[in-house]
Short mmCIF file of C-alpha atoms and ligand atoms in Angstrom, two decimals:
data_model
loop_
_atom_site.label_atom_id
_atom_site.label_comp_id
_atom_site.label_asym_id
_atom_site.label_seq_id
_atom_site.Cartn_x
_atom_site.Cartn_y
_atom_site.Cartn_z
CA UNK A 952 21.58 -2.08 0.45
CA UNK A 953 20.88 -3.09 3.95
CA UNK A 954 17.88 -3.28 5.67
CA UNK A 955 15.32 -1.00 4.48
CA UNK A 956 12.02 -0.29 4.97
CA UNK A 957 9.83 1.57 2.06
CA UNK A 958 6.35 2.92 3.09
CA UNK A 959 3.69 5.21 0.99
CA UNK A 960 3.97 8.65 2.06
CA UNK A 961 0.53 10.07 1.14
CA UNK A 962 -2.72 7.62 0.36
CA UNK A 963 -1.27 4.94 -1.16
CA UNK A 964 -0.46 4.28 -4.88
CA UNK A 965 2.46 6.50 -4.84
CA UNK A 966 4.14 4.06 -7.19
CA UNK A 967 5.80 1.74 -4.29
CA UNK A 968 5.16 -1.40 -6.58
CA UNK A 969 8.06 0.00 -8.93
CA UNK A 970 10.05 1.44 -6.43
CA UNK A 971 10.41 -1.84 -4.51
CA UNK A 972 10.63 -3.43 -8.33
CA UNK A 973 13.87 -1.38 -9.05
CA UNK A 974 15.64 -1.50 -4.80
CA UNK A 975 14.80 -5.28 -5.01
CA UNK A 976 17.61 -6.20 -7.33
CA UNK A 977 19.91 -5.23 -4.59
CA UNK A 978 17.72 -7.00 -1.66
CA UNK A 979 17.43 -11.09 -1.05
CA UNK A 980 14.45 -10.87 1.09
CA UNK A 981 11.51 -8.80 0.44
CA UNK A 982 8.29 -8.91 3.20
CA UNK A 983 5.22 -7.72 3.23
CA UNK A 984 3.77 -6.65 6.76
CA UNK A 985 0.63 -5.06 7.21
CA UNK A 986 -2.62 -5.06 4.49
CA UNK A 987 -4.08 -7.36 2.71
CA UNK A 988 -5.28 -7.74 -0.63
CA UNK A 989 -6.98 -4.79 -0.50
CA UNK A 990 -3.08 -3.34 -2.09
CA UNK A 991 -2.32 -3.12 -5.29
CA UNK A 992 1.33 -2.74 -6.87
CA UNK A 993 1.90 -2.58 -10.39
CA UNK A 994 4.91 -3.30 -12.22
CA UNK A 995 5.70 -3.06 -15.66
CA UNK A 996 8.44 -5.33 -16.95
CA UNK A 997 9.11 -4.51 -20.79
CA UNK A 998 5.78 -4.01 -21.74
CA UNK A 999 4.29 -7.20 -19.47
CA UNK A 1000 2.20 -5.19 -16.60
CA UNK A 1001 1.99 -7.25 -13.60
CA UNK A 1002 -0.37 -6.76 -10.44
CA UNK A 1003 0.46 -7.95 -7.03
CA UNK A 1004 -2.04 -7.55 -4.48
CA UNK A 1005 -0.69 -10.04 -1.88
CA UNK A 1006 2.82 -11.54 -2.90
CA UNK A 1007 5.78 -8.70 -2.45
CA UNK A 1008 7.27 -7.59 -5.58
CA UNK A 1009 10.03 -8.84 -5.11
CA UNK A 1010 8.82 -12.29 -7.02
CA UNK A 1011 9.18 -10.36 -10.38
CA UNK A 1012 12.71 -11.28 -9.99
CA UNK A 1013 15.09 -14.08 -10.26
CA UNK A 1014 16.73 -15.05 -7.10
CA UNK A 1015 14.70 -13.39 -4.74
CA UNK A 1016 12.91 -14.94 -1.60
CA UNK A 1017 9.05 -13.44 -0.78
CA UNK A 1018 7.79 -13.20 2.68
CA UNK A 1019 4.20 -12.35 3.74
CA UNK A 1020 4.37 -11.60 7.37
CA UNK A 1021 2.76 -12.32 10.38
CA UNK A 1022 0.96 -8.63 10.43
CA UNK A 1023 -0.82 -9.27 6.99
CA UNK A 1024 -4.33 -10.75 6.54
CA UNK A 1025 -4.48 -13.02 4.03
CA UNK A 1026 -7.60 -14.07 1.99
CA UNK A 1027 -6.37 -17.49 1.11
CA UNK A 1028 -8.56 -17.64 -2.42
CA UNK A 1029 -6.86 -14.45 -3.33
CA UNK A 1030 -3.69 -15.83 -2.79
CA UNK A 1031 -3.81 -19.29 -4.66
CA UNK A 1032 -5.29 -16.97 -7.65
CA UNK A 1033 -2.64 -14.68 -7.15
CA UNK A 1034 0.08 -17.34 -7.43
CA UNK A 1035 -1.53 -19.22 -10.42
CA UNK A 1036 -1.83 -16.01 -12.11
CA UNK A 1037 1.64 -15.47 -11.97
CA UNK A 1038 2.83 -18.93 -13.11
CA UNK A 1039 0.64 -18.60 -15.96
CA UNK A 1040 2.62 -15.37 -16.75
CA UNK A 1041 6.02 -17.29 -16.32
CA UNK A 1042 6.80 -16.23 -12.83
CA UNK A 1043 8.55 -19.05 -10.82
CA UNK A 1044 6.80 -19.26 -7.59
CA UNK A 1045 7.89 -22.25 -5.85
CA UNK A 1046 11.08 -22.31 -2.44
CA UNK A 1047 10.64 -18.57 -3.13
CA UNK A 1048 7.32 -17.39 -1.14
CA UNK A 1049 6.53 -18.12 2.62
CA UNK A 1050 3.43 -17.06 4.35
CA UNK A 1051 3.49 -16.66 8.17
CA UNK A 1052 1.87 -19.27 10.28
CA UNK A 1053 0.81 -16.21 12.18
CA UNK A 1054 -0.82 -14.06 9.88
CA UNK A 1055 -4.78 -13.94 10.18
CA UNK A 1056 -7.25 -15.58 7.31
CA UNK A 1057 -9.66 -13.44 5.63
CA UNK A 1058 -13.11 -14.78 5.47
CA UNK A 1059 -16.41 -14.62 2.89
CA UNK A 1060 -18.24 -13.09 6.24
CA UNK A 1061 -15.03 -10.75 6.36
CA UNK A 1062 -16.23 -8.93 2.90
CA UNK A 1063 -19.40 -9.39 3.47
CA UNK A 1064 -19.70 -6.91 6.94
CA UNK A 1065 -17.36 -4.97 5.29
CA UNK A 1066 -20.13 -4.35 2.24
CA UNK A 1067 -22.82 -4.31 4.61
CA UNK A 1068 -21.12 -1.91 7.47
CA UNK A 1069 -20.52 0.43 4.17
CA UNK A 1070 -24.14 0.80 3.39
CA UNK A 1071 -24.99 1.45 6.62
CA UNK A 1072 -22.56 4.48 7.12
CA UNK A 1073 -24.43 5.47 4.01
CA UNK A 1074 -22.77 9.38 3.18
CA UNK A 1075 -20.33 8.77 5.11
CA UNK A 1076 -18.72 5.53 4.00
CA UNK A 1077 -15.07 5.03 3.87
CA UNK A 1078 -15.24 4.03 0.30
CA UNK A 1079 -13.27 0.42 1.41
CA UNK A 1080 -12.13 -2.33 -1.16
CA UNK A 1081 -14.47 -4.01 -0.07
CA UNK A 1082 -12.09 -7.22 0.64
CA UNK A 1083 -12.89 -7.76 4.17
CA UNK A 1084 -9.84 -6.30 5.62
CA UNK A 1085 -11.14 -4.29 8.45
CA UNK A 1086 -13.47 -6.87 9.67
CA UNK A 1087 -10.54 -9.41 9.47
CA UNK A 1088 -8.29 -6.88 11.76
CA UNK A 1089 -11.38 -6.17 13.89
CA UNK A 1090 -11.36 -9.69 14.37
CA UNK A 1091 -7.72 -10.05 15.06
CA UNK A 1092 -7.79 -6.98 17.64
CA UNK A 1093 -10.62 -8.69 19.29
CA UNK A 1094 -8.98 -12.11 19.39
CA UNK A 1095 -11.45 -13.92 17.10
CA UNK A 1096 -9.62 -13.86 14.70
CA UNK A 1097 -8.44 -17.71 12.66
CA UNK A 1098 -4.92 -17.49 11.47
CA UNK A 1099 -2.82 -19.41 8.79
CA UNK A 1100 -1.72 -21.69 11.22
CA UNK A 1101 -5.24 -23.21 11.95
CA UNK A 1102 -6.24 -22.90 8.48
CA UNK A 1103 -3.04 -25.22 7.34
CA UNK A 1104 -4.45 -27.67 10.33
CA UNK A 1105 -6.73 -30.65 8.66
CA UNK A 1106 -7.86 -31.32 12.07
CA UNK A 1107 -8.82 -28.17 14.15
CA UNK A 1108 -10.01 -26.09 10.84
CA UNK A 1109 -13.22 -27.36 10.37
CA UNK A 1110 -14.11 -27.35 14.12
CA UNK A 1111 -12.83 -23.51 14.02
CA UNK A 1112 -14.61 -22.20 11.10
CA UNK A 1113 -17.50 -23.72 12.16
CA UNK A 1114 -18.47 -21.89 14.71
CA UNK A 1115 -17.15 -18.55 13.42
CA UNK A 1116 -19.46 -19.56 10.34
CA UNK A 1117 -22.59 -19.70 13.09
CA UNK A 1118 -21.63 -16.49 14.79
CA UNK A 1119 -21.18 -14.63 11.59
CA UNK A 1120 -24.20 -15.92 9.78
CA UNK A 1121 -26.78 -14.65 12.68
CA UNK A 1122 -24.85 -10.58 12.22
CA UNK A 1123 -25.22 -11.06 8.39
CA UNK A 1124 -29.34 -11.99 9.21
CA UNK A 1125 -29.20 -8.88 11.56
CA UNK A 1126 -27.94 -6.79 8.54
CA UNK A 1127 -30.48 -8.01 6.53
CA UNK A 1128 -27.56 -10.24 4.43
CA UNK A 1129 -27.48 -13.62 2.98
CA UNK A 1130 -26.02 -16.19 5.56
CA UNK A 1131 -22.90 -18.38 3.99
CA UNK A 1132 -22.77 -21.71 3.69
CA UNK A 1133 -20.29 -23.55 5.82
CA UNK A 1134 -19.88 -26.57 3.59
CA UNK A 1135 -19.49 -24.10 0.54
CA UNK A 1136 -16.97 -21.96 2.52
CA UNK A 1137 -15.04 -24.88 4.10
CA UNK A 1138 -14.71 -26.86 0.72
CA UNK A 1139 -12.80 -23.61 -0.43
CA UNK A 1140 -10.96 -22.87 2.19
CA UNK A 1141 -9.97 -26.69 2.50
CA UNK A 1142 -8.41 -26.35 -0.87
CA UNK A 1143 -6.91 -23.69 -0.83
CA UNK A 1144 -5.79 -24.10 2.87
CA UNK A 1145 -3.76 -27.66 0.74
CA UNK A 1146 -2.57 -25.62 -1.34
CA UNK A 1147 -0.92 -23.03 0.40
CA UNK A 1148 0.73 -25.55 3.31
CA UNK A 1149 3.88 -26.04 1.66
CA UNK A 1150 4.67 -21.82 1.56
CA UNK A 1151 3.50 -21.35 5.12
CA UNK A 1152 6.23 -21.54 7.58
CA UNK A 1153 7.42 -19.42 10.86
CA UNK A 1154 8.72 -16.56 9.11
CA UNK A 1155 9.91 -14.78 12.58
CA UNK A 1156 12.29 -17.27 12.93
CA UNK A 1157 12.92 -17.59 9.00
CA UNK A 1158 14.03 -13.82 8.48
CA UNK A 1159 15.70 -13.78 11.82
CA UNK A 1160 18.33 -17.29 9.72
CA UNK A 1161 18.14 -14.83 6.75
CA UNK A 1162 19.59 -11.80 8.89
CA UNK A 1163 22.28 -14.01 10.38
CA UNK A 1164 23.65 -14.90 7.61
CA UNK A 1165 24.31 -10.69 5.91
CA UNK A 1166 20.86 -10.75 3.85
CA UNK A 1167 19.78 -7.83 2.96
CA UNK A 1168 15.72 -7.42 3.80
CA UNK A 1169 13.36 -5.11 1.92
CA UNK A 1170 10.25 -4.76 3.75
CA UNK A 1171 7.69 -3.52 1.16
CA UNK A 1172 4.52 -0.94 2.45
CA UNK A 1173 1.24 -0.92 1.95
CA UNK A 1174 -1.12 1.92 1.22
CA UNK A 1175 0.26 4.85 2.75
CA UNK A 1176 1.01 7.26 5.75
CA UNK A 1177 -2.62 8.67 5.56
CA UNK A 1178 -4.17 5.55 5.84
CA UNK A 1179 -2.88 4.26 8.53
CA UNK A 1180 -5.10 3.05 11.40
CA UNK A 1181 -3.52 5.27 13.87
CA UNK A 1182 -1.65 8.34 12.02
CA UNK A 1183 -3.84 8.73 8.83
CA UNK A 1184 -7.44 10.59 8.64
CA UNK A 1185 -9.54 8.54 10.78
CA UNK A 1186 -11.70 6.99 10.46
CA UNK A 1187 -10.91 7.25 6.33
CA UNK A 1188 -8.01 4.71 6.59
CA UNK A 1189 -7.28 1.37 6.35
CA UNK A 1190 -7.13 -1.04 9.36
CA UNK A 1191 -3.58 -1.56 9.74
CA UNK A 1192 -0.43 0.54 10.77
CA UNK A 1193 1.19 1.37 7.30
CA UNK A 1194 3.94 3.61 8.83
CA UNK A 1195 7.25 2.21 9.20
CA UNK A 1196 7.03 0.86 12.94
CA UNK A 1197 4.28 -2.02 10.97
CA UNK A 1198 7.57 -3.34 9.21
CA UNK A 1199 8.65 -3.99 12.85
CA UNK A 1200 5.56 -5.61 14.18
CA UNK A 1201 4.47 -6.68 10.98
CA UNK A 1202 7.45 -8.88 10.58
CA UNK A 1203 9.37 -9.51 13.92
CA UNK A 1204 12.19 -7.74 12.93
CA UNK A 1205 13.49 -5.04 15.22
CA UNK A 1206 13.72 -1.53 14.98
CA UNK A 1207 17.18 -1.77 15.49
CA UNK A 1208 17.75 -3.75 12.64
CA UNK A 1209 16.44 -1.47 10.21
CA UNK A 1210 18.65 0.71 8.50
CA UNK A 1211 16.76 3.62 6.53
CA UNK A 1212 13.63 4.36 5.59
CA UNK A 1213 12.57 5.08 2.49
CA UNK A 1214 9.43 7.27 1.52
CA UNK A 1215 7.75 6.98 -2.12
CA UNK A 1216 5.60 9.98 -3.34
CA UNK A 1217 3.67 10.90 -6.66
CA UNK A 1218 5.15 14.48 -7.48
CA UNK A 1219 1.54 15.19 -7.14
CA UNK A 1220 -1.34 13.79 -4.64
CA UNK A 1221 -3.94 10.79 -5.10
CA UNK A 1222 -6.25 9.05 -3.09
CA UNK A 1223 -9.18 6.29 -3.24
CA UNK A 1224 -11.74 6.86 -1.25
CA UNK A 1225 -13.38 8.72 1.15
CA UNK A 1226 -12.16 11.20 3.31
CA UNK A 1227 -10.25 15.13 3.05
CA UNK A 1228 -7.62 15.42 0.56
CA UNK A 1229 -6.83 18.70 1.21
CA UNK A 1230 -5.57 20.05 -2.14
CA UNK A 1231 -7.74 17.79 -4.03
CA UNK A 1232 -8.24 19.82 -7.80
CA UNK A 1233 -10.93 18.65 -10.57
CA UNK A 1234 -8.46 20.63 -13.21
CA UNK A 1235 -5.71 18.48 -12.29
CA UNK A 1236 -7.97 14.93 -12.02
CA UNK A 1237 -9.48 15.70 -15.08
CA UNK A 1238 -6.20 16.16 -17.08
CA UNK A 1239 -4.75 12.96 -15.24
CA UNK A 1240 -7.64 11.03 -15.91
CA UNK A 1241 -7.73 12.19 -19.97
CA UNK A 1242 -3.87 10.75 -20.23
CA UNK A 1243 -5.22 7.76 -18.80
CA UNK A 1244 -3.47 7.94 -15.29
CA UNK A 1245 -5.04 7.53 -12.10
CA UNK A 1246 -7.53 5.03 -12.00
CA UNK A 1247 -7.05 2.40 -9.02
CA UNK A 1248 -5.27 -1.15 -9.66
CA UNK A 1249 -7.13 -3.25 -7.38
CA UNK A 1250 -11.03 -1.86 -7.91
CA UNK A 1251 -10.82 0.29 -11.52
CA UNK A 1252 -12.24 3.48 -9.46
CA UNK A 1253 -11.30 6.68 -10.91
CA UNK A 1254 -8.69 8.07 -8.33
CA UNK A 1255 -8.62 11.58 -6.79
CA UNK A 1256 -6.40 14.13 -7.88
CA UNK A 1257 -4.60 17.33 -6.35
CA UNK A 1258 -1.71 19.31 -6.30
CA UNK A 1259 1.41 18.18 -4.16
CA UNK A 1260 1.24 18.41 -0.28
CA UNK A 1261 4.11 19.51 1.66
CA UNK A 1262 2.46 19.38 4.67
CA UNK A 1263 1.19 16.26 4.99
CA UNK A 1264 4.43 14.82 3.58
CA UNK A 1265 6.81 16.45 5.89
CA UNK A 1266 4.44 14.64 8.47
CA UNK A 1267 4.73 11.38 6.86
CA UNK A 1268 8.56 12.15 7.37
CA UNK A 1269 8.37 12.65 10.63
CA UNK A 1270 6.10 9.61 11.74
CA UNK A 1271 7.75 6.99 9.26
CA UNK A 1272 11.45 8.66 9.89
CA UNK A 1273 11.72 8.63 6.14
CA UNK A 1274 15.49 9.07 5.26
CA UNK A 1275 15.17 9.20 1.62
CA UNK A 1276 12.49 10.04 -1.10
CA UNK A 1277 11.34 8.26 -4.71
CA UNK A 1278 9.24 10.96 -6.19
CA UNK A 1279 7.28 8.97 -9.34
CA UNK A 1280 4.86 10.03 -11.48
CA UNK A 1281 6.67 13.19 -12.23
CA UNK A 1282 5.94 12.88 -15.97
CA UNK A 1283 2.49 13.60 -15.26
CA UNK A 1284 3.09 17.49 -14.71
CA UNK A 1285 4.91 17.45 -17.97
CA UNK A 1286 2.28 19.71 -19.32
CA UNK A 1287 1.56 21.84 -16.85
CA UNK A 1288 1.87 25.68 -17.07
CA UNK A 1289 1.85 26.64 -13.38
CA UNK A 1290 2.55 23.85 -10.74
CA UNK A 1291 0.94 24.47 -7.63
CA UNK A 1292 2.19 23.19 -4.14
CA UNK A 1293 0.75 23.58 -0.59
CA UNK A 1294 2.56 24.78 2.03
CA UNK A 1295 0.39 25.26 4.74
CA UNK A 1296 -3.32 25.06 5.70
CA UNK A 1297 -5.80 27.94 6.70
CA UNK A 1298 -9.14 27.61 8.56
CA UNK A 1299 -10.65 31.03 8.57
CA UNK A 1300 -8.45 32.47 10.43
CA UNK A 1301 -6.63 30.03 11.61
CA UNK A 1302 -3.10 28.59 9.93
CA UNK A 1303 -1.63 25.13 10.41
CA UNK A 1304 1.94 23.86 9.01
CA UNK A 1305 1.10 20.47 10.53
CA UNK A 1306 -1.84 18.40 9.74
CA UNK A 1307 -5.12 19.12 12.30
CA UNK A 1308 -6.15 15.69 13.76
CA UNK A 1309 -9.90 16.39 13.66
CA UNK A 1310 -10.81 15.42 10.28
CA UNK A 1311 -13.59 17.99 10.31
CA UNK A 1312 -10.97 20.52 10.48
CA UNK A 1313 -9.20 19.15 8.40
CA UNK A 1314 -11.71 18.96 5.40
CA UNK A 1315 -12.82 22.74 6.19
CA UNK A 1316 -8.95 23.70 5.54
CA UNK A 1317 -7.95 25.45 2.44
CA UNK A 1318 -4.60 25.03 0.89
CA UNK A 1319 -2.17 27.85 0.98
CA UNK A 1320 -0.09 27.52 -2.28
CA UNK A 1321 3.41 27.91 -3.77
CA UNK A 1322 3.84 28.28 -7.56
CA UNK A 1323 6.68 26.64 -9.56
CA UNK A 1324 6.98 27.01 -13.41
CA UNK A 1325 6.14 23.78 -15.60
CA UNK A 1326 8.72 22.58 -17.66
CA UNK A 1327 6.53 21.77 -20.77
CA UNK A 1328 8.94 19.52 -21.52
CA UNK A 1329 8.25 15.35 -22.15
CA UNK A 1330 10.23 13.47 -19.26
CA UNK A 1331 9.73 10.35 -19.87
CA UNK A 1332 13.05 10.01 -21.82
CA UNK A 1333 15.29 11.28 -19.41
CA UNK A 1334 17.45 8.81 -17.92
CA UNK A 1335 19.81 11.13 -15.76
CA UNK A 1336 19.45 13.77 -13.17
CA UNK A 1337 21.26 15.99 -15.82
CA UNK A 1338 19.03 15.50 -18.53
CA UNK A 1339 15.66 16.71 -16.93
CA UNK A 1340 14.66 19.96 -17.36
CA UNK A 1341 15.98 22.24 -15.13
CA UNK A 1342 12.51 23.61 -13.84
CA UNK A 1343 11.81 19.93 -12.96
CA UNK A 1344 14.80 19.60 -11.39
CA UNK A 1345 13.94 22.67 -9.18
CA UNK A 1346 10.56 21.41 -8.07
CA UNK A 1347 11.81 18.34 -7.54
CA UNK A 1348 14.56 19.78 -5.03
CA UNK A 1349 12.00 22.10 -3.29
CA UNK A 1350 9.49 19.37 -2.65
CA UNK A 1351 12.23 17.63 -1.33
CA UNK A 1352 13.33 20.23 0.88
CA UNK A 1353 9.86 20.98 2.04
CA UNK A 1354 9.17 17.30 3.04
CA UNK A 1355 12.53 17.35 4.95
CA UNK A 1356 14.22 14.20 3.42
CA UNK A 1357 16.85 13.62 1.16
CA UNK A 1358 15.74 13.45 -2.95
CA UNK A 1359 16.79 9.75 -4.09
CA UNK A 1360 14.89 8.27 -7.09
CA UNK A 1361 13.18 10.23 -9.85
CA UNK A 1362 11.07 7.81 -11.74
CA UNK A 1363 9.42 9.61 -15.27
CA UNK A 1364 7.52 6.42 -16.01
CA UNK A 1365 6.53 3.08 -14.96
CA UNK A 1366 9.74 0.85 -16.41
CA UNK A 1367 12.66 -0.12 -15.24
CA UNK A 1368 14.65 2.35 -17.40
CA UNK A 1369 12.74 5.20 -16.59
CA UNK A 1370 14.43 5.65 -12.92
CA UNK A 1371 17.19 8.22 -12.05
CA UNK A 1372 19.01 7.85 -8.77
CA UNK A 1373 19.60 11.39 -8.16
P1 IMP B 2707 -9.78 -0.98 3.01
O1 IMP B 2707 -8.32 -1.06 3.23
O2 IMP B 2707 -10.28 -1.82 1.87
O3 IMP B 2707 -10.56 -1.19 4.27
O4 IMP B 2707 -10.12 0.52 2.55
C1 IMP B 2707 -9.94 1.62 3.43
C2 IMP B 2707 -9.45 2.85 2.69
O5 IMP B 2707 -8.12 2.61 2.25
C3 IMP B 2707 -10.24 3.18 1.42
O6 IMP B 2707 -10.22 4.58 1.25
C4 IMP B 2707 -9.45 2.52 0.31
O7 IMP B 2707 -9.65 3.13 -0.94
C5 IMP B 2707 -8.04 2.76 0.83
N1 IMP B 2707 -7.07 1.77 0.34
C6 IMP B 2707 -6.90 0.50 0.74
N2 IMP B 2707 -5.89 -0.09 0.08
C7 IMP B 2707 -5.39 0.83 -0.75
C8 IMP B 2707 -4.29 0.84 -1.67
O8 IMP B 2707 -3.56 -0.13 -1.85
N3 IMP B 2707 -4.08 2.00 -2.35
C9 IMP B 2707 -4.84 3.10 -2.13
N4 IMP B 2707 -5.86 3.14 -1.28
C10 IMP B 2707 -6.13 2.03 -0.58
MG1 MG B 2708 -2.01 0.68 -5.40
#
């Protein structure tokens, strides 16, 4: 398979958790680079449904080593939850996982500013997770930040969190918040800092052994294009770079050692939270949402719904360098009479075929629309290219043309089975 990197090409929960589910069975090494727990991948296995947040995918199977890399923040709790959750649910997780040394710790005082900062913004809140994570990269950028290394570190921890405790307790008073406890946090932390030791390792210098000896790597995205910190609709995006080039920094892996890129879209559009969605469409949410579809793994929240976006994917092909695509979801037009697509953008007058950078703009903009027949037809049976309908094979081959990369994976439903390599 070689070394490939998958990244979200719209606002997340394009269905990468499966994606990297099904690619992973020809990988050995699958990382995680940027985010935090604030992701949420599901996989169905059978009929078991499994939710990652933290570990990669990848520990669904057999045989398969798990990195979380130096560019993810990690909320230690999560993670000890995370992994006892899986045992529980038969998942060995044991000379399988490693956590950077360098990756930085998420703190209680991390999700707390990000709750409070949220009610401040009031109307114009970002609609976060609420799990700390842009307060933990605001830390990191700022050099603040504590990392797994000191956490791991019986002696300098408790000095460290100390007085990060101190300074964080008088901006919590200023917001009018509840000040932590620093025996209360460290106790936690202490634990779950034991707990964790034995999976944290130099993971640079781990997946550099790995690539030395022919391993194939699978570095597995976060969110998605539109959400990232420096190419998605700012400030309505997460803290972290979730284009390809964060598989490079996020890991310590080259660019040059990466061999494709691969770009997973709904065959329609989603997002969580705040911000323009340009062909957002209550018709389509509400159908979506009445199948049961659409509502967010890691906080429950009904997600948003519209009609697919060839502009901003043909973007997220050109920042990412997206080589091929995994459309998913595509059973979820199955009904649908008259399939709508955008194609462009008009403000007033004015007409974009690229995305506007001012946000403002961008949420004035009306979608300009293409119209494809619905097939009517159930998908979720098909198991070749051959046997979907051939109207669905036709928008599937225009969307792909239109976003400018190669068609590889139709998926009609969350299993295994339910993936065609076109
Ligand atoms: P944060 O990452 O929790 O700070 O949230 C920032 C924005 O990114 C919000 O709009 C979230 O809904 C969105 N977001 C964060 N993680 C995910 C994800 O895994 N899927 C979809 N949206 C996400
Ligand atoms: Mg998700």
């Amino acid at each position: 398979m070689a070394n490939t990197i998958l990244v979200g090409a719209q606002w997340g929960d394009e269905g990468k958790g499966k994606i990297i589910d099904v690619l992973t069975e020809q990988a050995d090494v699958v990382v995680r680079t940027q985010g935090g727990n604030n992701a949420g991948h599901t996989v169905y296995i059978g009929k078991k449904k499994y939710v990652l947040h933290l570990i990669p995918s990848g520990i669904l199977r057999k045989k398969k080593t798990c990195v979380i890399g130096n560019g993810v923040v990690v909320d230690p709790i999560g993670l000890v939850s995370e992994i006892e959750g899986l045992r529980k649910l038969g998942i060995k997780v044991n000379g399988n996982l490693f956590v950077s040394e360098t990756a930085h710790v998420v703190f209680p005082y991390h999700r707390e500013l990000d709750a409070q900062r949220e009610v401040l913004k009031g109307k114009n809140k970002i609609g976060t997770t609420k799990r700390g994570i842009g307060p933990a990269y605001g830390d990191k950028a700022a050099r603040v930040g504590l990392r797994v290394i000191d956490l791991v570190n019986t002696e300098r921890f408790e000095d460290k969190l100390a007085t990060k405790i101190k300074e964080n307790n008088e901006v919590l008073k200023a917001f009018g918040a509840k000040p932590l406890s620093f025996k209360q946090v460290y106790a936690a932390y202490r634990e779950a800092g034991d707990y964790l030791k034995p999976f944290v390792t130099n993971t640079v210098i781990f997946l550099h052994e790995a690539l030395r000896r022919g391993d194939d790597v699978l570095f597995e995205g976060a969110q998605g294009t539109f959400l990232d910190i420096d190419h998605g609709t700012y400030p309505y995006v997460t803290s972290s770079n979730t284009t390809s080039g964060g598989a490079c920094t996020g890991s310590g892996v080259a660019p040059n050692r990466m061999d494709r890129v691969v770009g997973v879209l709904k065959a329609y559009t989603t997002r969580v939270g705040e911000g323009p969605l340009p062909t957002e469409n209550a018709e389509i949410a509400d159908m979506l949402h009445a199948m049961g579809r659409e509502f967010g793994a890691t906080t429950g929240r009904a997600r948003r719904c519209g009609w697919f976006d060839s502009v901003a994917t043909r973007h997220a092909t050109m920042v990412n360098g997206i080589d091929d695509l995994a459309v998913t979801n595509i059973d979820g037009l199955d009904t649908v009479e008259t399939i709508k697509v955008c194609i462009g953008y008009r403000d007033g007058k004015k007409k974009y075929d690229y995305m506007p950078n001012d946000v403002e703009v961008l949420a004035r903009c009306e979608p300009v629309y293409a119209e494809f027949p619905g097939w009517r037809t159930p998908t979720h049976n098909a198991r070749s290219w051959k046997q979907l309908p051939p109207k669905c094979r036709e928008y599937l081959k225009a969307i792909a043309e239109l976003t400018e990369a190669k068609l590889f994976i139709a998926s009609v439903g969350p299993g295994r089975e339910q993936t065609i390599f076109v």
